[in-house]
mmCIF file of C-alpha atoms in Angstrom:
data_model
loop_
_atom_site.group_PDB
_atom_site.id
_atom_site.type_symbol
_atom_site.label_atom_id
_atom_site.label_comp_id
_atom_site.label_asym_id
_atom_site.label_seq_id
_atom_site.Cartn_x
_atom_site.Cartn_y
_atom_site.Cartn_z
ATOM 1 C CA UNK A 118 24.813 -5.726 -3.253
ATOM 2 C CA UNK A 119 22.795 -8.686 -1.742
ATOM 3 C CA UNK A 120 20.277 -5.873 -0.368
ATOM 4 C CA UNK A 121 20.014 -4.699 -4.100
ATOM 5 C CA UNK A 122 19.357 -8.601 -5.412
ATOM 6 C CA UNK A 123 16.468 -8.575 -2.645
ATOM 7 C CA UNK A 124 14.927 -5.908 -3.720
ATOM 8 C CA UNK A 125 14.924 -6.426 -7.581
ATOM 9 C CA UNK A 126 13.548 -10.185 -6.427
ATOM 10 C CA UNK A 127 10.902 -9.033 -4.701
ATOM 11 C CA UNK A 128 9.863 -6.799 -7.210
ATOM 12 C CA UNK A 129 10.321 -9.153 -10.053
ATOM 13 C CA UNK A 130 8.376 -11.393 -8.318
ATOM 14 C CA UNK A 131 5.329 -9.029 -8.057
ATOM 15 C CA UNK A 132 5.822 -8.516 -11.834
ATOM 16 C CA UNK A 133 5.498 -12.497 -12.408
ATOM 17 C CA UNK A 134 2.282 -12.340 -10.681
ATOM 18 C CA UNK A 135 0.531 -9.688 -12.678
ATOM 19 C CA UNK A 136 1.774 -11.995 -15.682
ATOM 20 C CA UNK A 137 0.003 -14.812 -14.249
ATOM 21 C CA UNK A 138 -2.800 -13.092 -13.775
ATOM 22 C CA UNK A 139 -2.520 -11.166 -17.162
ATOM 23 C CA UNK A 140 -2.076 -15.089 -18.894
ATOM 24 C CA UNK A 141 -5.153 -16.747 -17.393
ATOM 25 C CA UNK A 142 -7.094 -13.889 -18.584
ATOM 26 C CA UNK A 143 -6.465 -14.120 -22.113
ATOM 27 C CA UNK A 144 -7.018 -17.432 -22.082
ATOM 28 C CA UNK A 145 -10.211 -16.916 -20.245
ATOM 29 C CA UNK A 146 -9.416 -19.366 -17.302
ATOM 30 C CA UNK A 147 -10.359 -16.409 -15.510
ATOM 31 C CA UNK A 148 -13.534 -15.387 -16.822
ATOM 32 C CA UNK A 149 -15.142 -11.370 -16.600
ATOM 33 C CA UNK A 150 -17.611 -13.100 -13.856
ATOM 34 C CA UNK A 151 -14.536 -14.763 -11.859
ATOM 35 C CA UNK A 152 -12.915 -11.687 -12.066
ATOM 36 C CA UNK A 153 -15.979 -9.966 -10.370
ATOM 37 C CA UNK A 154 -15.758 -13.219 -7.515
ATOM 38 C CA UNK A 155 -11.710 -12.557 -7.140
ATOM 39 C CA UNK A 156 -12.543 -9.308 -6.176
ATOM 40 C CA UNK A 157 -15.201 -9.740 -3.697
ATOM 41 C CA UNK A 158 -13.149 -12.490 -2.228
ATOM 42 C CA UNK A 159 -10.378 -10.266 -1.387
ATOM 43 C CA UNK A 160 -12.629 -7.492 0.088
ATOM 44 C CA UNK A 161 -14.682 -9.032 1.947
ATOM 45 C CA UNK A 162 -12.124 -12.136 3.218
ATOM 46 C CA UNK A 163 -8.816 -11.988 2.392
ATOM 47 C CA UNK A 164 -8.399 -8.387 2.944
ATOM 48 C CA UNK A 165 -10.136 -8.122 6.254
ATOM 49 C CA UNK A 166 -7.964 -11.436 7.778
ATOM 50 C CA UNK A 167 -4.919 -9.319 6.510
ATOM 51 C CA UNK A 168 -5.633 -5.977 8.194
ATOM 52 C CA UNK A 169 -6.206 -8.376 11.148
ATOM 53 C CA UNK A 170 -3.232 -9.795 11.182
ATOM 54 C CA UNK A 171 -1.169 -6.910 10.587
ATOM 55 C CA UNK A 172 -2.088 -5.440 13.825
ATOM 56 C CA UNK A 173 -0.777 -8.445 15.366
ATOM 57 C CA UNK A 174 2.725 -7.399 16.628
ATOM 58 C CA UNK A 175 4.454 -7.050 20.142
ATOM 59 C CA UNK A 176 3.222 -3.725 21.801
ATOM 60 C CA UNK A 177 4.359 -2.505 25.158
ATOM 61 C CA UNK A 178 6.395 0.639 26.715
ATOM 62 C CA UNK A 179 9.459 -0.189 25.433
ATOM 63 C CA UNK A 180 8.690 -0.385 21.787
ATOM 64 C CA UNK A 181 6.182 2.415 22.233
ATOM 65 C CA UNK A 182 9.135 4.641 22.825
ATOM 66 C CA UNK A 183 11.481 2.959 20.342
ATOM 67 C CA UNK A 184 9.393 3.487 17.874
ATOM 68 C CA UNK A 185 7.915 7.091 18.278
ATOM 69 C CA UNK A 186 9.393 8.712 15.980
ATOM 70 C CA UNK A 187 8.503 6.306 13.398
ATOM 71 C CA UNK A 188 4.631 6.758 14.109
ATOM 72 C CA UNK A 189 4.949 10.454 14.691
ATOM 73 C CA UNK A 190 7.208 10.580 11.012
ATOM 74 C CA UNK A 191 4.722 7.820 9.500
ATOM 75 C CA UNK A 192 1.657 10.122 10.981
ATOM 76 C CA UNK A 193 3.109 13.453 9.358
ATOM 77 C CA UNK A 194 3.637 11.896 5.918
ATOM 78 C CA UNK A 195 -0.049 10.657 6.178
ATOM 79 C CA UNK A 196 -1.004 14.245 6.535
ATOM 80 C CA UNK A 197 1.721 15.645 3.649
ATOM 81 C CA UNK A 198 -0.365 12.830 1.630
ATOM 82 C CA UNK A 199 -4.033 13.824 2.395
ATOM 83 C CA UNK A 200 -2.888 17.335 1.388
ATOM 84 C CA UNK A 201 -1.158 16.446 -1.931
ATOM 85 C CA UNK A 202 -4.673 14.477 -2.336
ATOM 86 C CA UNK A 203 -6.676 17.399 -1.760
ATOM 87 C CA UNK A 204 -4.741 19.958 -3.758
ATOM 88 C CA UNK A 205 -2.694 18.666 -6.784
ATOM 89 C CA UNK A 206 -5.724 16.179 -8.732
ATOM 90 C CA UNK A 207 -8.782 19.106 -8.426
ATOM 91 C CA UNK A 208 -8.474 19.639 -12.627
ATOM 92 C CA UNK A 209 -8.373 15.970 -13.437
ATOM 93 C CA UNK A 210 -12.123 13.957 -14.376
ATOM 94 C CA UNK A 211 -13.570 12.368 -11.137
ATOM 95 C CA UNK A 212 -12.958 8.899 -11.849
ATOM 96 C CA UNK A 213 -9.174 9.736 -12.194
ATOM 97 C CA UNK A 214 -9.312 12.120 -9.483
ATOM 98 C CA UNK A 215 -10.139 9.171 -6.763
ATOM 99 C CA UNK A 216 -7.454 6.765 -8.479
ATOM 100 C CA UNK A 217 -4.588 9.990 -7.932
ATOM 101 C CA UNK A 218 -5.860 10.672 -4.418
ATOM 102 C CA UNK A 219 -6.074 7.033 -3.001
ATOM 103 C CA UNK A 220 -2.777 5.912 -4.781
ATOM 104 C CA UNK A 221 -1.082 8.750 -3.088
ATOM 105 C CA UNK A 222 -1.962 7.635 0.574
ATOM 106 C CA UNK A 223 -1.616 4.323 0.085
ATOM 107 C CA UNK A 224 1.859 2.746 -0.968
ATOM 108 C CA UNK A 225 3.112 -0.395 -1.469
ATOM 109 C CA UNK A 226 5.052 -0.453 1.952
ATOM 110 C CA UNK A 227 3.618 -3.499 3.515
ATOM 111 C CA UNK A 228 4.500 -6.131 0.809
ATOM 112 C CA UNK A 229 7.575 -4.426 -0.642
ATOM 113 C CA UNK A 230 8.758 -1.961 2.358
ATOM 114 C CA UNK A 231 8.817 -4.620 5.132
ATOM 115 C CA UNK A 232 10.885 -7.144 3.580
ATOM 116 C CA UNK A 233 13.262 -5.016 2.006
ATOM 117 C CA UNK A 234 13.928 -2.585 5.811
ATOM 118 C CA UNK A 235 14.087 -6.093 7.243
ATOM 119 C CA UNK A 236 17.313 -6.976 4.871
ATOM 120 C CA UNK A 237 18.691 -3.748 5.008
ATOM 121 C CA UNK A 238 18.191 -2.725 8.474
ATOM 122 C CA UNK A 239 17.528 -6.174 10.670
ATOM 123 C CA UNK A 240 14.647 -6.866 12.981
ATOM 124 C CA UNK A 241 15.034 -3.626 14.719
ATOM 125 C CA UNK A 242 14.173 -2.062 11.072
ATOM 126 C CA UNK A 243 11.239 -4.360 10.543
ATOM 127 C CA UNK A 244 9.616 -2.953 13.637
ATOM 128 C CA UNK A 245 10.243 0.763 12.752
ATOM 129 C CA UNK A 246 8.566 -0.768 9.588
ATOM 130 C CA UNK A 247 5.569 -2.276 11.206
ATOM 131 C CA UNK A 248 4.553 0.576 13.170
ATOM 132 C CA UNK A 249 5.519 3.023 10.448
ATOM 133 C CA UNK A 250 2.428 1.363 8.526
ATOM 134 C CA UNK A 251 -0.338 1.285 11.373
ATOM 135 C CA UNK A 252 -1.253 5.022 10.427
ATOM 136 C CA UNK A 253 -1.207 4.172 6.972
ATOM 137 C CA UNK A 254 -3.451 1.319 6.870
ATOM 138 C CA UNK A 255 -5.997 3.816 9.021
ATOM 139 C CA UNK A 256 -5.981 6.177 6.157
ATOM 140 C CA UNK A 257 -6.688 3.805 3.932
ATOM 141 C CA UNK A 258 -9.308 2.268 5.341
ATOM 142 C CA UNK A 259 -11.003 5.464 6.942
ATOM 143 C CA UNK A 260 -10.529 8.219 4.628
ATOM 144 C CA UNK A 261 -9.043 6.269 1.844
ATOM 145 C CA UNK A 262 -12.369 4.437 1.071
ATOM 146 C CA UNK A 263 -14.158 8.053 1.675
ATOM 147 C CA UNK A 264 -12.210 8.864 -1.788
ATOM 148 C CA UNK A 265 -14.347 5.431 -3.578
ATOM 149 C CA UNK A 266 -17.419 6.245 -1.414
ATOM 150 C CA UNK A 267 -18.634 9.695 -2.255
ATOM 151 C CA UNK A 268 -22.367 10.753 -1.135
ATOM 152 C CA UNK A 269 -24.658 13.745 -1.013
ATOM 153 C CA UNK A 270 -25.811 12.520 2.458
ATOM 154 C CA UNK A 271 -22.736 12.471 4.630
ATOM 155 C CA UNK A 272 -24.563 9.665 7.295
ATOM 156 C CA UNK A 273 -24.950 7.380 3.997
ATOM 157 C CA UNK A 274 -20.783 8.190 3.693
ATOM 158 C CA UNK A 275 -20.631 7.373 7.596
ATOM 159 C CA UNK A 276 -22.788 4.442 7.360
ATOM 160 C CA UNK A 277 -20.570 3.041 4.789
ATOM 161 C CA UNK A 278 -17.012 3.560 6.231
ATOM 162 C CA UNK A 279 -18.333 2.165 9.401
ATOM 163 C CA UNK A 280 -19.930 -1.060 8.108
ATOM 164 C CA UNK A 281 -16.741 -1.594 5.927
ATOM 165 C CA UNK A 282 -15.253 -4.505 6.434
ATOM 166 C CA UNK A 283 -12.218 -3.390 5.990
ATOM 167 C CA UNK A 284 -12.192 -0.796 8.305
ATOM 168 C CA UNK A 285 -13.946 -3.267 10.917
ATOM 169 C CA UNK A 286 -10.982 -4.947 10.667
ATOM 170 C CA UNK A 287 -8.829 -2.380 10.923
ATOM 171 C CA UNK A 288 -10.803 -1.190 14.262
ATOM 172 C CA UNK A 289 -10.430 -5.226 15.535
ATOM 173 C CA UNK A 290 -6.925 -5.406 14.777
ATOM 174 C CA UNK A 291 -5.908 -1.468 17.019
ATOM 175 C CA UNK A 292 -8.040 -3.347 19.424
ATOM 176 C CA UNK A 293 -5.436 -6.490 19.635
ATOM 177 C CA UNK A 294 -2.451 -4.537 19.305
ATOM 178 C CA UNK A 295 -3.806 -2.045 22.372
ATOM 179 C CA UNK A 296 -4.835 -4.753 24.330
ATOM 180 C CA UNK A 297 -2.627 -7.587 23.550
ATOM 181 C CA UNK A 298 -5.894 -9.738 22.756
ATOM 182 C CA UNK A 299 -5.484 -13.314 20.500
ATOM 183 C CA UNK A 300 -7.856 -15.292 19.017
ATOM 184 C CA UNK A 301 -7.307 -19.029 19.997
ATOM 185 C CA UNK A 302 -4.251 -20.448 18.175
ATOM 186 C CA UNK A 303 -7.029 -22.272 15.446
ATOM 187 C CA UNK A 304 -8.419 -19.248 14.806
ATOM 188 C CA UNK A 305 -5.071 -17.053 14.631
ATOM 189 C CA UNK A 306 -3.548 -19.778 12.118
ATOM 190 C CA UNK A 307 -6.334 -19.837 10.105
ATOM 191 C CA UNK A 308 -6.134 -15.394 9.699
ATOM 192 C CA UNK A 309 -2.568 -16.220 8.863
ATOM 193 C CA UNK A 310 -3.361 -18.767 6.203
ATOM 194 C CA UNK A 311 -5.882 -16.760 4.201
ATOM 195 C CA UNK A 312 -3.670 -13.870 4.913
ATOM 196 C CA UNK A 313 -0.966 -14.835 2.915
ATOM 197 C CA UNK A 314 -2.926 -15.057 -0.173
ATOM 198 C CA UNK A 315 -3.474 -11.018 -0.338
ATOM 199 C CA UNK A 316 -0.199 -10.444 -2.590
ATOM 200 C CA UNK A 317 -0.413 -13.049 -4.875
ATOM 201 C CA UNK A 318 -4.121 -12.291 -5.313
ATOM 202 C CA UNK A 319 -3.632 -8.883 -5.745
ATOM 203 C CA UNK A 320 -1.225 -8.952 -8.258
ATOM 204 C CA UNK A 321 -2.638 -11.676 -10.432
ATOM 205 C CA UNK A 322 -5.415 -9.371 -10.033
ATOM 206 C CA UNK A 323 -3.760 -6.549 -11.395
ATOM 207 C CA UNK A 324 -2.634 -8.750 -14.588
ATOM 208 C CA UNK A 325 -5.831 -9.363 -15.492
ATOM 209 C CA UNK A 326 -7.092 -5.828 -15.867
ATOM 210 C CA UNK A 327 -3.921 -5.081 -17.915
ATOM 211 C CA UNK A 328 -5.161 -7.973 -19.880
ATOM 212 C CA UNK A 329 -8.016 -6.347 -20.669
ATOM 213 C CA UNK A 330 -6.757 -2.734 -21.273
ATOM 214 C CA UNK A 331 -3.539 -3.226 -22.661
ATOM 215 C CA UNK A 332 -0.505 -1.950 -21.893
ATOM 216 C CA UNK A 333 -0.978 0.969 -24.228
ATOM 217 C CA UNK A 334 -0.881 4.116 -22.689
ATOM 218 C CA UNK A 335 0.962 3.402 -19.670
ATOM 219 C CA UNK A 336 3.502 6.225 -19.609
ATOM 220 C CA UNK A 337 1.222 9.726 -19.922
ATOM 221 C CA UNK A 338 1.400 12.928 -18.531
ATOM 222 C CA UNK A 339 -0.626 11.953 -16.321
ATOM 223 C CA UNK A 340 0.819 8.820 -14.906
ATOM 224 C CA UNK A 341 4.599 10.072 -15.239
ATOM 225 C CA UNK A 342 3.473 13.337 -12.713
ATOM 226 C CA UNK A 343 1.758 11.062 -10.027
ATOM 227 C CA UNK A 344 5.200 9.148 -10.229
ATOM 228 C CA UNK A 345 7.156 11.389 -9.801
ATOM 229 C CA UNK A 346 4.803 12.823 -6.713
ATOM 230 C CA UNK A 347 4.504 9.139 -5.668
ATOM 231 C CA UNK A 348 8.613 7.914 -5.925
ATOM 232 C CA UNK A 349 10.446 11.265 -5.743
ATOM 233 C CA UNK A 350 8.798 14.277 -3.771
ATOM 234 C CA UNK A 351 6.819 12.531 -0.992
ATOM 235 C CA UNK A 352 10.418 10.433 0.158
ATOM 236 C CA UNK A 353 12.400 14.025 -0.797
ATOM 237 C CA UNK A 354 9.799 15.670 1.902
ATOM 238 C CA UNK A 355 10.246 12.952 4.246
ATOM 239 C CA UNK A 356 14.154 13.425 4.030
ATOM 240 C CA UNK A 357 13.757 16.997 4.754
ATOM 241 C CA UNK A 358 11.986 16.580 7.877
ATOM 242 C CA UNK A 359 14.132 13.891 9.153
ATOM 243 C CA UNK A 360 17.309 15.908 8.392
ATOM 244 C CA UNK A 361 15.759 19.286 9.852
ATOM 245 C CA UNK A 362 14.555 17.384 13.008
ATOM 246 C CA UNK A 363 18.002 15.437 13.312
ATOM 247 C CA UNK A 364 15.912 12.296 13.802
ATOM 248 C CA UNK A 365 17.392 8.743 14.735
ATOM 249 C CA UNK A 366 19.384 7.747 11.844
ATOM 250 C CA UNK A 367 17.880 4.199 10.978
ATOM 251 C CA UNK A 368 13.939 5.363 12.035
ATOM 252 C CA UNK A 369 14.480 7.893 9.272
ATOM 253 C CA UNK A 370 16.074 5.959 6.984
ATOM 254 C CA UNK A 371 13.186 3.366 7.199
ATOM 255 C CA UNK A 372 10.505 6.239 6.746
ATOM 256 C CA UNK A 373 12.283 7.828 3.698
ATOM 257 C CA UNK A 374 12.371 4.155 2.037
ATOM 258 C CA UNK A 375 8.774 3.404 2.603
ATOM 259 C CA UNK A 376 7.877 6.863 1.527
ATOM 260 C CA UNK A 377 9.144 5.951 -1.573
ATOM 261 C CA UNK A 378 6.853 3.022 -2.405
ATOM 262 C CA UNK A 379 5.487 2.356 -5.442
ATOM 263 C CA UNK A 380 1.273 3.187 -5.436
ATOM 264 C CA UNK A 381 -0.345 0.357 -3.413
ATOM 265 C CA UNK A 382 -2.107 -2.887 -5.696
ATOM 266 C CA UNK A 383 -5.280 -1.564 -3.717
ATOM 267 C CA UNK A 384 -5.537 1.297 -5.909
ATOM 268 C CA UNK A 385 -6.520 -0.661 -8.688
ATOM 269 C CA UNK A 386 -8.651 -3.416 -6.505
ATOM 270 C CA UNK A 387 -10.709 -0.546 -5.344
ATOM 271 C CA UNK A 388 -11.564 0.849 -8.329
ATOM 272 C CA UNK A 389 -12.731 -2.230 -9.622
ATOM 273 C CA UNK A 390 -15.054 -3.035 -7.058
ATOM 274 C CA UNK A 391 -16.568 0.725 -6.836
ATOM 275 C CA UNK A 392 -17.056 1.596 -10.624
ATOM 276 C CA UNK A 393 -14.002 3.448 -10.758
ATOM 277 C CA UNK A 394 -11.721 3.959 -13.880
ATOM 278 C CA UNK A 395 -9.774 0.497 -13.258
ATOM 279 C CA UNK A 396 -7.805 0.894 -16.062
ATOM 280 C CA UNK A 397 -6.288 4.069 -14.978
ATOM 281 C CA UNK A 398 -5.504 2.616 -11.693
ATOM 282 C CA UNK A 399 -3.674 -0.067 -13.023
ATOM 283 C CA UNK A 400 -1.902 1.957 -15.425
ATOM 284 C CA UNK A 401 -0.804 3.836 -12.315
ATOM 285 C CA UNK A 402 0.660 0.940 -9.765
ATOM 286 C CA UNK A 403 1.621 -0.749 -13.183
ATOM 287 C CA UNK A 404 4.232 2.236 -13.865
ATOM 288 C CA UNK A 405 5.013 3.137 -10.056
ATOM 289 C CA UNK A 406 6.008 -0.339 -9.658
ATOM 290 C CA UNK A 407 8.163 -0.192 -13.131
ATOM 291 C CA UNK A 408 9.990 3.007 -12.213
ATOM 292 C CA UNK A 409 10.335 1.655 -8.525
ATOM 293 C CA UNK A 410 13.698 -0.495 -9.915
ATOM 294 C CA UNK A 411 15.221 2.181 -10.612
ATOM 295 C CA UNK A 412 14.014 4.980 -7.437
ATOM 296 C CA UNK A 413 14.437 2.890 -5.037
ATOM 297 C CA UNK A 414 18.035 1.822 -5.483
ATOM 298 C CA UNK A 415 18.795 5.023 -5.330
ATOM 299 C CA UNK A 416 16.938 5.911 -2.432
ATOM 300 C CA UNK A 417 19.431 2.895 -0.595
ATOM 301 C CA UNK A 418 22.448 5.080 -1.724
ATOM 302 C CA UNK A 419 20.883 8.614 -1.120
ATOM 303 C CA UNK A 420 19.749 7.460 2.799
ATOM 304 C CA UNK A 421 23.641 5.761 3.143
ATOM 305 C CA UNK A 422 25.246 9.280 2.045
ATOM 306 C CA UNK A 423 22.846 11.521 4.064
ATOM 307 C CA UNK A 424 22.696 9.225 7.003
#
């Protein structure tokens, strides 16, 4: 029951945050220009300090081979994902198209998923956790910007992935993880400090485009299949292959429940700063992250009858 309370907490909190974000809109404290500053600010600062950071966990032999199977599970439902992405959105418009495609690699498993495995599972689940997200966060800084970044010339594509900041970060942080590398303790306090800011940004973030599209329109056809894709058959696949491999009982159970995260809040950041259909996108993490009270408490109970 107190595992439940945690995870209803954490994701009324998130909710509170898009309505903070959704009030100081509409009362124009954030204005259509500071919206355009919030979201270079976390791009280009917050973002990259958080990728950074993220990298930043214990990494030798032991834990290597501890947590395998995690990043060989993690690394398959990367690949289920990029195929779902390039198969299932082909007859939808091509602003929607990017917002299906990058919502269905990237979950909300960082924020929501490593708090919740650490409750349910302990510090040995948190790590299974941690390393189950290091492919993810590739994909969505590598291919998942490719989705945003489209280009007739592919060295203009190229040339854009590789001077993302994002994805410089991402490059820094495998570089500290491999090589056990820290930035002075200064330096590593201040990455922590701005890092902190990225879910409370994000989500106030997220209220303030759903002040300015409504919530009108929420549930669709649309929106109710990429949930179900999202919350119900990508953690259904992942359970399959878990079962069929007779994996480790808690590495699985940690890679079902993050497979079953609502669609990341960088969905809808991305398509703000890259002219995509924003409203959409929020729409889309909006109702992930609505149906997510009621999937993922039954995920808890489907993972403690199968394994």
């Amino acid at each position: 029951m107190t595992d439940f309370f945690e995870l209803f907490n954490l994701q009324l909190e998130m909710f509170l945050l898009m309505g903070i974000g959704y009030f100081f809109r509409k009362k124009n404290i954030i204005t259509a220009e500071g919206k355009k500053v919030l979201t270079d600010l976390i791009i280009y600062l917050i973002l990259p300090c958080n990728i950074i950071e993220s990298f930043c966990i214990e990494f030798n032999r032991e834990i290597l081979m501890a947590g395998l199977t995690t990043l060989l599970i993690s690394v398959g439902i990367q690949v289920c994902c990029s195929i779902i992405s390039a198969t299932c959105y082909n007859k939808m418009p091509k602003r929607q198209k990017v917002i299906l495609q990058y919502g269905t690699v990237c979950s909300n498993a960082g924020f929501l998923g490593n708090p919740l495995t650490y409750c349910i599972y302990g510090s040995l689940g948190l790590l299974y956790a941690s390393l189950y997200c290091i492919p993810q966060r590739i994909v969505m800084w590598t291919a998942g910007i490719s989705y945003f970044t489209e280009s007739p010339d592919p060295k203009s594509v190229a040339k854009k992935l590789i001077t993302h900041p994002c994805v410089i970060s991402c490059i820094i942080g495998l570089l500290m993880m491999i090589t056990g590398f820290r930035f002075p303790d200064f330096i590593d306090k201040t990455l922590i400090s701005i890092s902190s800011c990225i879910t409370p940004i994000t989500m106030m973030f997220i209220g303030v485009i759903l002040s300015e599209t409504g919530v009108s329109g929420i549930i669709s056809r649309i929106t109710l299949i990429f949930s179900v894709i999202r919350l119900f058959i990508i953690p259904v696949l992942t359970l399959i292959a878990c079962v069929l491999l007779k994996l480790d009982a808690l590495a699985s159970s940690v890679c079902v429940l993050l497979a079953a995260m609502p669609a990341g809040s960088m969905t809808a950041l991305l398509a703000a700063k890259y002219d995509g259909d924003e409203e959409f996108a929020t729409k889309c993490v909006f109702l992930t992250t609505v149906l997510s009270m009621l999937f993922l408490p039954a995920w808890c109970m489907v993972l403690n009858y199968f394994l």
